[in-house]
XYZ file of C-alpha atoms in Angstrom:
576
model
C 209.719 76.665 17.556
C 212.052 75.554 20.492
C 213.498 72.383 20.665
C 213.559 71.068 24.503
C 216.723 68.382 25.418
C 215.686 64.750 25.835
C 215.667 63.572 29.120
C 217.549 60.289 29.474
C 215.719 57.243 30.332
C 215.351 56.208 33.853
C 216.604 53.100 34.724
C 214.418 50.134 35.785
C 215.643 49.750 39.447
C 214.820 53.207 40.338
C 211.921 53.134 38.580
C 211.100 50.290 40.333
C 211.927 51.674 43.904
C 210.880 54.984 42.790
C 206.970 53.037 42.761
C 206.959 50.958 44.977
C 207.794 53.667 47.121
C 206.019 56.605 46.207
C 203.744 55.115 43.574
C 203.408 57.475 40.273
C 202.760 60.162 42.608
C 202.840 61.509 45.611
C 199.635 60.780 46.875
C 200.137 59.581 50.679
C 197.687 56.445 50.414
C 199.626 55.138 47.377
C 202.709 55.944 49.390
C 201.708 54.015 52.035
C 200.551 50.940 49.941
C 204.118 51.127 48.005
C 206.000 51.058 51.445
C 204.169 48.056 52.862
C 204.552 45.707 49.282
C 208.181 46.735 49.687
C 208.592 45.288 53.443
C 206.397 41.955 52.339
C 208.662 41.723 49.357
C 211.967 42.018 51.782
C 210.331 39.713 54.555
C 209.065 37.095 51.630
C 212.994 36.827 50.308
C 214.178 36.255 53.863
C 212.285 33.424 54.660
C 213.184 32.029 51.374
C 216.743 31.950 52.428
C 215.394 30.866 55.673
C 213.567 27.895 54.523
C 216.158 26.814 51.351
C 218.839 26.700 53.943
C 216.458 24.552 56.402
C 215.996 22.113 53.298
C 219.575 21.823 52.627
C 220.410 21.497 56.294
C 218.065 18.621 55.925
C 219.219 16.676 53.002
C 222.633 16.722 54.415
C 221.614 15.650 57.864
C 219.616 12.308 55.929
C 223.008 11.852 54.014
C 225.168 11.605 56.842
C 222.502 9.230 58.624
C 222.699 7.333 56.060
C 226.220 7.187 55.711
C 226.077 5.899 59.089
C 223.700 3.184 58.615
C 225.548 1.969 55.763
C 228.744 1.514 57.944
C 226.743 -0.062 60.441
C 225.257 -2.633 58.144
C 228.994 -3.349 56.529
C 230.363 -3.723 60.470
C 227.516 -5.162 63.106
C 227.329 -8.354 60.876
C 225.521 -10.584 63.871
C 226.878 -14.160 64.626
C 225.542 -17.358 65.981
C 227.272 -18.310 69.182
C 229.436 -21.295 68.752
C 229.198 -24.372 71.344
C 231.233 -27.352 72.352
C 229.503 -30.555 72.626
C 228.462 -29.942 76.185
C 226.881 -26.625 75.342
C 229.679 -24.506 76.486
C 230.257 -21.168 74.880
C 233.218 -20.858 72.392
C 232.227 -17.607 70.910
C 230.093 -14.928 70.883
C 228.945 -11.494 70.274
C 229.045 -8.539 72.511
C 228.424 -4.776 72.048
C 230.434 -2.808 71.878
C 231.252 1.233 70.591
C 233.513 2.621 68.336
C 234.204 6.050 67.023
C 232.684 7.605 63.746
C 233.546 11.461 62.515
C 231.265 13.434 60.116
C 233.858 15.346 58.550
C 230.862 18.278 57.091
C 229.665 18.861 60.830
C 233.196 19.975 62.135
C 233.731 23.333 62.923
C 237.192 23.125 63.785
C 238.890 20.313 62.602
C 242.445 21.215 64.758
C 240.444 21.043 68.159
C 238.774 18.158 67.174
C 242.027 16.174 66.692
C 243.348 17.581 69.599
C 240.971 16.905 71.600
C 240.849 13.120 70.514
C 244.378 11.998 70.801
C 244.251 13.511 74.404
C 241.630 11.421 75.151
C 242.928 8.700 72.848
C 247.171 8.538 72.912
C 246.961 5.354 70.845
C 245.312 7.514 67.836
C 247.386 8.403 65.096
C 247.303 12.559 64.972
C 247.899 12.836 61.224
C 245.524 9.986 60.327
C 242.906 11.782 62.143
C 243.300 14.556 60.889
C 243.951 13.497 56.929
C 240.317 11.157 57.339
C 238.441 14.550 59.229
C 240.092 16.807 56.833
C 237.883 15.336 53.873
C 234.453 16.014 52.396
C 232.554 12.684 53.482
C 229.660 12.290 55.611
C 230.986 9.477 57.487
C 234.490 8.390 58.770
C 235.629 5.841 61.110
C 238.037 7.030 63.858
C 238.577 4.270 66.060
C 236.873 1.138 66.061
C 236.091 -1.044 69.491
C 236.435 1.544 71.905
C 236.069 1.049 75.922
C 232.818 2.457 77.507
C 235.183 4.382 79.976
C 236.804 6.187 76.078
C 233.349 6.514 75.110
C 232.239 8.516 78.245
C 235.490 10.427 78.419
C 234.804 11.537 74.758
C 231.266 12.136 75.034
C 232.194 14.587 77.877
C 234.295 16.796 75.145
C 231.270 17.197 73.343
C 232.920 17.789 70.115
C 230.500 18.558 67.178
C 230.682 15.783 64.523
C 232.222 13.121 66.329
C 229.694 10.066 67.287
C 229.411 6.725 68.802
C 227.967 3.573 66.993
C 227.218 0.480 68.937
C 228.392 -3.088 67.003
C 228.810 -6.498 67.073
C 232.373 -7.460 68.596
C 233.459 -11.201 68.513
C 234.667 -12.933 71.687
C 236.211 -16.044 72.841
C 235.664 -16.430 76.375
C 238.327 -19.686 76.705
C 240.899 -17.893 74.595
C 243.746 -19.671 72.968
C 242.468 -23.316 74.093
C 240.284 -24.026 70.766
C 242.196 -20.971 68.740
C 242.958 -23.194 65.754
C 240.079 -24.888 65.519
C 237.590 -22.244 65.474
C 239.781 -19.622 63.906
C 238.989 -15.808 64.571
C 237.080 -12.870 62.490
C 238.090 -9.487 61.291
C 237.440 -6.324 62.681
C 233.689 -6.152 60.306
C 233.098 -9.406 62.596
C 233.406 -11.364 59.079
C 234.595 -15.143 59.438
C 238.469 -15.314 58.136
C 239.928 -18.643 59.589
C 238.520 -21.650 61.217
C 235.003 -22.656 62.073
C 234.294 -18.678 61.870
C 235.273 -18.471 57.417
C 233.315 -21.708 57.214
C 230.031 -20.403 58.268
C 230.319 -17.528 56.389
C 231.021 -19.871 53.234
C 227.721 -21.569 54.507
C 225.603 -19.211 53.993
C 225.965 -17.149 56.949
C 227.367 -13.969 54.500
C 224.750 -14.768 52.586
C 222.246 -14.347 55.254
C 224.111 -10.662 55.784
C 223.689 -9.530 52.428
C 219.807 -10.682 52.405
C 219.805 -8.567 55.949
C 217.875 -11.728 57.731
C 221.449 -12.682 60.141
C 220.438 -10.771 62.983
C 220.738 -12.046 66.717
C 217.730 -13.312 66.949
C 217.164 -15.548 63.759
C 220.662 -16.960 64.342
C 220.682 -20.582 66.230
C 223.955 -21.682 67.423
C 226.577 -24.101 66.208
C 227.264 -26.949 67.845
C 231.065 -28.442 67.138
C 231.919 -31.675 68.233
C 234.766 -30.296 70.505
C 234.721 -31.306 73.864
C 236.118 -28.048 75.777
C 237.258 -29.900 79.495
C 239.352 -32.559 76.903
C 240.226 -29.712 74.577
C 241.802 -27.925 77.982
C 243.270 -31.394 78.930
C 245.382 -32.077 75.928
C 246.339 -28.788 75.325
C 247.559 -28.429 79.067
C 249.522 -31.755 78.693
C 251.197 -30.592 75.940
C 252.143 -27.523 76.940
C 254.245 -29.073 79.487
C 255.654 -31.942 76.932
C 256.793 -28.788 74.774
C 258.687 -27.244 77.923
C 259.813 -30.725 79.239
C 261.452 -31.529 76.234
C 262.342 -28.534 74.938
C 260.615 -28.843 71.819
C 259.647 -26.298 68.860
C 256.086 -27.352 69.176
C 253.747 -29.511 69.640
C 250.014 -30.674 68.455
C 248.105 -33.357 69.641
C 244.155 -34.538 68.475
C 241.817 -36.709 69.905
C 238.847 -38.131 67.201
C 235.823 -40.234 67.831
C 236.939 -43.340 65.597
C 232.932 -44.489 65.080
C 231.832 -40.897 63.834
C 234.861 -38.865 62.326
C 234.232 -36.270 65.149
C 237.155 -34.248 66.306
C 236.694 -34.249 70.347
C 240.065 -32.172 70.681
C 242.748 -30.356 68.466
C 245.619 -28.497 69.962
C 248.803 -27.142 68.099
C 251.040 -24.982 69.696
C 252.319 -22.698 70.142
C 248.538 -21.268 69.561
C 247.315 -17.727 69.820
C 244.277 -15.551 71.027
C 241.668 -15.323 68.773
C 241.113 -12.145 70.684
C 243.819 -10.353 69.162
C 244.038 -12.585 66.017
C 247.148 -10.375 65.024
C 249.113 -13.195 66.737
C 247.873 -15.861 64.085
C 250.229 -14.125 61.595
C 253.139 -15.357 63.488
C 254.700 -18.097 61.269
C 255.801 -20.542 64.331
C 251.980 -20.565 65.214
C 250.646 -22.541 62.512
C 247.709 -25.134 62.906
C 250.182 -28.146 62.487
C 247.660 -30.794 62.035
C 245.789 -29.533 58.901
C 248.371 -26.665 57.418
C 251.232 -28.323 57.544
C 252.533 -31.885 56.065
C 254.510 -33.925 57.586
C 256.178 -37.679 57.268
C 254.421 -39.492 59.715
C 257.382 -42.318 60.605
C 256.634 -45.613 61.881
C 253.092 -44.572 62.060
C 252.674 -45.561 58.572
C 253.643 -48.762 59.505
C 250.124 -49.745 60.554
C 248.767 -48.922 57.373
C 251.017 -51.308 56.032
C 250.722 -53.909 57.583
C 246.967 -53.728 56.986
C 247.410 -54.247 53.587
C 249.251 -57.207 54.068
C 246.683 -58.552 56.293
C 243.760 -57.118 53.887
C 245.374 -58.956 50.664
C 245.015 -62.445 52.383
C 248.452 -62.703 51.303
C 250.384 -62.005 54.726
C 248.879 -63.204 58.456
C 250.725 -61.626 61.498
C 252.218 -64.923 61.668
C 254.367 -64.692 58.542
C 258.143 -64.535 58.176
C 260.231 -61.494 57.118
C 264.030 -61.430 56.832
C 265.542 -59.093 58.926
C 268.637 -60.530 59.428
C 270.661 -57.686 57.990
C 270.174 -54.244 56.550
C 267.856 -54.168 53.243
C 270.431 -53.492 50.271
C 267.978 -50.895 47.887
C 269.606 -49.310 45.096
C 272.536 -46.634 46.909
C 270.756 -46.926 50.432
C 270.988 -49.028 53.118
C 267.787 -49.776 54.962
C 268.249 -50.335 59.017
C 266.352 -51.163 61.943
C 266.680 -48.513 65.112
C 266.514 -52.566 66.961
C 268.266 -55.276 64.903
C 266.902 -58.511 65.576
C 269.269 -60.645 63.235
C 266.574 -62.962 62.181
C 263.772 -63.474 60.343
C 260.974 -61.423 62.432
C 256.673 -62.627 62.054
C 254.576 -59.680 60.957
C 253.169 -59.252 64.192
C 257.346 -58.565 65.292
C 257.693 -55.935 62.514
C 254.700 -53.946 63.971
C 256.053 -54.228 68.119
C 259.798 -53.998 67.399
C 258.766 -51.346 64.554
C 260.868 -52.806 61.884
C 261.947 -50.514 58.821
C 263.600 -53.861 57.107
C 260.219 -56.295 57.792
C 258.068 -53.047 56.913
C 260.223 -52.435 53.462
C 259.889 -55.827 52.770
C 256.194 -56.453 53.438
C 255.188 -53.518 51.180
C 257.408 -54.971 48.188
C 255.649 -58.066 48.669
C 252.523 -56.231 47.610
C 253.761 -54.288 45.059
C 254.075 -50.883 43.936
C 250.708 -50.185 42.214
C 249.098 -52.282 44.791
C 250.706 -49.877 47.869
C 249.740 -46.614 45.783
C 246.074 -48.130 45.432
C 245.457 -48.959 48.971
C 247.114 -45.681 50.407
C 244.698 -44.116 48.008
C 241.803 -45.902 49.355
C 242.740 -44.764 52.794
C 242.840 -41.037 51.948
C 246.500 -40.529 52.012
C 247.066 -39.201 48.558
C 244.612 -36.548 47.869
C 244.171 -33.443 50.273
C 241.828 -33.921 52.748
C 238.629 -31.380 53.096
C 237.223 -30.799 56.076
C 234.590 -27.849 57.425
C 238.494 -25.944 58.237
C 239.241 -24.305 55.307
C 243.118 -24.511 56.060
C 244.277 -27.946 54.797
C 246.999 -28.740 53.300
C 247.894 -30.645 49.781
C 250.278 -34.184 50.398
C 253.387 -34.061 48.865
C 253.529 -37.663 46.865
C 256.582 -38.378 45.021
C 255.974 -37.700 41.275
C 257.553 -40.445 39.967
C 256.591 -43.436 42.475
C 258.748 -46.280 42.053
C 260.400 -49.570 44.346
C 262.338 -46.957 46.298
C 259.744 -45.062 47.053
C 257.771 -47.868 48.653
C 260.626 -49.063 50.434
C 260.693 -45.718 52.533
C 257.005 -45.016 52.311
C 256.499 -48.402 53.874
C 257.455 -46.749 57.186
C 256.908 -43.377 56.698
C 259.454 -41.515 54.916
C 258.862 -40.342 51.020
C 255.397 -39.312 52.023
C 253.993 -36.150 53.820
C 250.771 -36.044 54.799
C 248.800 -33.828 57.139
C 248.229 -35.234 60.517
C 244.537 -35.849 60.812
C 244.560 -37.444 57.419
C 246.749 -39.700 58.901
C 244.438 -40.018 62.359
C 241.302 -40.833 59.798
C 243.524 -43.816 57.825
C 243.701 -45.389 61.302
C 239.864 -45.077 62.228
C 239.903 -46.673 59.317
C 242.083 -49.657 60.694
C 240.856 -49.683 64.100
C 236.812 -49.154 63.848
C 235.629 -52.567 61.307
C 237.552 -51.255 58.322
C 235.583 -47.542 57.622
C 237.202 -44.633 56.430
C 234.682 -41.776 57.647
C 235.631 -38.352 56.917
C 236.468 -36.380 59.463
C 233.930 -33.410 60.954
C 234.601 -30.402 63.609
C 230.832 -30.607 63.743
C 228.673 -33.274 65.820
C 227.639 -36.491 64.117
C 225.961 -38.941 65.326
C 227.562 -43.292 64.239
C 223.893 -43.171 61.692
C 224.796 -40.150 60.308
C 228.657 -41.292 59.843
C 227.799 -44.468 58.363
C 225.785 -42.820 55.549
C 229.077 -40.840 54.425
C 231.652 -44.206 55.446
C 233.217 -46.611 52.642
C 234.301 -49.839 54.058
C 238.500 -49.637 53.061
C 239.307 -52.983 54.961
C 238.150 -56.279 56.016
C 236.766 -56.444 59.749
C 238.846 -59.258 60.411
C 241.958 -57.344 58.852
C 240.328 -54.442 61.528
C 240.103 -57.020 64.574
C 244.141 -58.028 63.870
C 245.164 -54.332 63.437
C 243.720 -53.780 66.808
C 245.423 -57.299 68.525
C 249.064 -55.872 67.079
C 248.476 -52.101 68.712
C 247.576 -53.799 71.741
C 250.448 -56.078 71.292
C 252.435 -53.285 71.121
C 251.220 -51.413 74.377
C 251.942 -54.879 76.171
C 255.396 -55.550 74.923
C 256.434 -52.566 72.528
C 256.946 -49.620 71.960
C 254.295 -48.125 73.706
C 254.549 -49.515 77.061
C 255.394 -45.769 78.525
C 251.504 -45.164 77.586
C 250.347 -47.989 79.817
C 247.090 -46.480 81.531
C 245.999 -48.819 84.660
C 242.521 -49.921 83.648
C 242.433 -48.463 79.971
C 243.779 -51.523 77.543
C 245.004 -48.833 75.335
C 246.776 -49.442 72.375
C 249.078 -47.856 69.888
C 252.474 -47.067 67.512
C 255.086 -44.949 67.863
C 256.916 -42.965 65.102
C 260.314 -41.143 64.698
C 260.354 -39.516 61.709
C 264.040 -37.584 60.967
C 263.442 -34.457 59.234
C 264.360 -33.147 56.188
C 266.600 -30.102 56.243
C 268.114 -28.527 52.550
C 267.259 -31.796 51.485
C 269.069 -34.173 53.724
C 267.846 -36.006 56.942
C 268.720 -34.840 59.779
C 269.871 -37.582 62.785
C 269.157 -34.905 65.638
C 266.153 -33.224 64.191
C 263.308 -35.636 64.356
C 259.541 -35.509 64.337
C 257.964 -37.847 67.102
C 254.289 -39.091 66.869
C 252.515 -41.698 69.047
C 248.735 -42.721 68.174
C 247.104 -44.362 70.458
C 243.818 -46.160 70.293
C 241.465 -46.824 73.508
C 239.872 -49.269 74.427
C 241.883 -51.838 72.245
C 239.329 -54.427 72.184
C 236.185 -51.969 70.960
C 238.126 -48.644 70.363
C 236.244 -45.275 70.698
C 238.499 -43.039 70.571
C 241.762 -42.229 68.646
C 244.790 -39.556 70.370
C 247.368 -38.493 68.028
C 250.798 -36.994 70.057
C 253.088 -35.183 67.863
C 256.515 -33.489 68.872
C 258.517 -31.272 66.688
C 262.194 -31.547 67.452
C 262.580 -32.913 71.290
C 265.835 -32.866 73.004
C 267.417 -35.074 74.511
C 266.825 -35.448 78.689
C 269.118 -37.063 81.074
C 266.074 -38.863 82.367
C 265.672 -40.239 78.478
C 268.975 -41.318 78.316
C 269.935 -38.972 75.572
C 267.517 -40.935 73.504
C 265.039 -38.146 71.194
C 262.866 -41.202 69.960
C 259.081 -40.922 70.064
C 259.404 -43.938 72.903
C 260.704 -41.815 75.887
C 258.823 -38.270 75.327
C 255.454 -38.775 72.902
C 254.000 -42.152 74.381
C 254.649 -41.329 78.400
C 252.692 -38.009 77.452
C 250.387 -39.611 75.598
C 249.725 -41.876 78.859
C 249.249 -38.224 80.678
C 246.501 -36.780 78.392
C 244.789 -40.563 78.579
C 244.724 -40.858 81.860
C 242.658 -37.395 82.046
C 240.647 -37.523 79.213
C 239.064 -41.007 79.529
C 237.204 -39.868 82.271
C 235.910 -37.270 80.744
C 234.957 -38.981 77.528
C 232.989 -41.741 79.931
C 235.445 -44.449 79.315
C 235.143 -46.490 82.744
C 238.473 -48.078 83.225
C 238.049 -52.476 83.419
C 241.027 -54.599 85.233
C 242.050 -57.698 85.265
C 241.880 -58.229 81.494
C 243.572 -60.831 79.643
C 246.242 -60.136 77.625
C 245.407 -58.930 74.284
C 245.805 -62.347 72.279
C 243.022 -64.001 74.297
C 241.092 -61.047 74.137
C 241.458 -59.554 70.836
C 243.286 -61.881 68.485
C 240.682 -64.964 69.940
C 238.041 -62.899 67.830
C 239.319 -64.002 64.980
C 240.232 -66.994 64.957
């Protein structure tokens, strides 16, 4: 018996192959049945490439459309409009492009950069380049584009780089209500002004439950009064180059409803490029910063005399010599060398008859009515800028001495304009609004500070003072304004300064029913040959202050009346 050698097994491929091919045998049917299962087999596994790289060409598409529609809901957050009083636009949305990469769509990244900074110089090459060279769907490349970038780029036709259309802020009057209505980032998100207080009122919230589109939105009306808005800020703008000051800011409130008709501090900027607002010297002086007010304080001073019952602008003060107080010497810019009546202190602006009158009331007594009238706590309005007072910790004699006329006490400026609405409009302290208000609705939110009759004298003595003070430069044919000057010296490494002063007038019109309030402030004004030398708030804040009145009362329907009386038969008559 033979032994024949073992084949070796054939492997499963070729046996495989080997029958689908040629079947188990040669027979040419089965041949031909082998050969066509092996061509369906081969077409089947191409199509399943086919179709498995279709699906994966779709996900990624939905991923990157989705990436896109994310940044678009994070950016095109939709704004109301923002009026003035009259219905003129302040702000408002536009459309406009900017420039998005998908970084897994690129097919050469190089060109693509290339091709964009040619287009676009201001682009950053390696920037571009470092935010394509990634593995996201979605990257910004530019935001706010022109339409004439957008064509010139769409003309490249470079694969994965797109357009998306958003919501761009604008402010059609520019710098003129800048610090009053503030500005918004580049996602069109409220960061300063009127803009971050509607998104603190519920407009982000309105984003984030996707209902603040442009149609749902109604617009804001402010109480801002653009034409006097553009009058003061004009006005002042020449003050600041007349005299040569580092700024100026200047206000104009409805004393009856709190409103704020006007605010202007500049130097300003465009909320259109709100990069400017980060420039230190361009600060919203009459909410952000503090200042000592000067003789300003006065009024509210005398009014608590008068309020007490204990003083009537008839009584005596001596002022026949400097008040001796501790280490100081207090002095009047105008000695009279005599004893001086209340009404005296208030038109020859007295430091020694204003010390004296406030240490006739008494420390706690001073603290308590400054308190009453808003002075001591920070003041909140719809701006969220506002700044804290700076009250002396320890509060003693001394420090009602100088407080009595201003010094020893910073306070932001509109705090200041709402104690003397307080004074001037039957004794309410309403809280200020950038919003519009009608007198019902103010009188809901007002507390009633001081006497009427104390309001009717406080009104007789700013009159007084346009008639024979220091505000005669504000004299307005017509107007029977009225008002009080202030010269604040400022404090420099702790020491006042005799050259560097702080001038405010406030001014109050009509005297005999007042409407309206104008604060005038000056920050360091030099001296002019025309002034005499003299830097007091007498030759530079009250003649412009008689400038922006004599536009503005027009405008805010205040017919002018002659042939008045003077202001004690008018005014002070009231009350007897």
């Amino acid at each position: 018996m033979s032994l024949s050698p073992v084949q070796p097994a054939e492997p499963w491929r070729q046996r495989l192959i080997r029958t689908l091919l040629y079947g188990k045998n040669v027979d040419r049917h089965v041949k031909a049945r082998a050969r066509v299962g092996f061509a369906i087999l081969a077409f089947v596994s191409v199509y399943a490439v086919i179709a498995g790289k279709l699906v994966l060409f779709g996900i990624t598409s939905e991923s990157n459309e989705a990436s896109r529609r994310a940044a678009q809901d994070a950016t095109a957050t939709a704004r109301p409009d923002i009026l003035d009083r009259n219905g003129t636009i302040l702000a408002t949305d536009v459309k406009a492009s900017s420039l998005f990469g998908e970084p897994r769509r690129l097919v050469d990244r190089d060109e693509a950069v290339e091709l964009l900074t040619g287009a676009l110089p201001d682009l950053d090459a390696a920037e571009v380049r470092q935010r394509l060279g990634t593995r996201k769907g979605f990257v910004w490349l530019k935001r706010e584009i022109t339409s004439a970038q957008e064509r010139q780029i769409h003309r490249l036709g470079i694969p994965g780089i797109g357009f998306l259309r958003e919501n761009k802020r604008v402010y059609p009057s520019g710098p003129v209500v800048s610090h009053l209505i503030g500005h918004v980032n580049i996602d069109n998100q409220g960061i300063a002004g009127i803009e971050k207080w509607l998104d603190s009122n519920g407009l982000a919230d309105l984003h984030m439950a996707g209902f603040a589109n442009d149609r749902q939105q109604e617009p804001v009306e402010l109480a801002v009064d653009l034409r006097v808005e553009h009058a003061l800020r004009d006005e002042l703008l020449k003050a600041k180059e007349k005299y040569k000051a580092k700024a100026a800011a200047g206000l104009v409130s409805n004393v009856q409803t709190g409103e704020i008709v006007a605010m202007v501090s500049v130097p300003d900027y465009d909320p259109n490029n709100p990069r400017e607002a980060n420039d230190p010297t361009r600060i919203n002086r009459l909410t952000t910063g503090v200042f000592e007010m000067g003789s300003t304080f006065k009024s509210l001073t005398l009014a608590m005399a008068l309020d007490s019952g204990k003083a009537t602008i008839n009584t005596l003060y001596d002022a026949r010599g400097p008040l001796r107080y501790g280490r100081f010497n207090i002095r009047d810019t105008h000695p009279m060398g005599r004893a001086i009546t209340l009404a005296e202190v208030f038109t020859y602006s007295s430091n020694i008859g204003a010390a004296r009158i406030a240490l006739s009331q008494g420390v706690e007594a001073h603290k308590a009515f400054l308190k009453k009238l808003g002075q001591l706590d920070r003041l909140r309005t719809e701006l969220p800028e506002s700044a804290q007072p700076i009250v002396p910790k320890r509060w003693g004699e001394l420090n009602t001495v100088t407080i009595s006329f201003g010094h020893g006490l910073s306070v932001a400026p509109l705090q200041a304009v709402m104690g003397i609405n307080a004074l001037v409009n039957g004794g309410y302290l309403i809280p200020p609004t950038f919003l519009k208000r009608s007198k019902a609705e103010a009188m809901k939110l007002a507390t009633q500070v001081v006497k009427p009759e104390t309001s009717q004298k406080m009104r007789y003595l700013m009159r007084l003072n346009a008639e024979i003070g220091t505000a005669k430069k504000a004299e307005v044919p017509g107007y029977y304004i009225g008002g009080k000057t202030g010269t604040s010296e400022k404090v420099v490494n702790g020491r006042y300064m005799r050259k560097q002063v702080l001038n405010s007038f406030t001014a109050i019109l009509p005297s005999d029913n007042p409407k309206y309030q104008l604060l005038i402030m000056l920050d360091e004004p030099q001296p002019l040959k025309e002034t005499f030398g003299f830097i007091t708030s007498g030759w530079n804040t009250v003649p412009t202050g008689g400038k922006v009145i004599a536009r503005i009362a027009p405008l805010l329907g205040i017919e002018p009346r002659f042939d008045l009386p003077p202001s004690d038969r008018l005014i002070l008559a009231a009350t007897r």
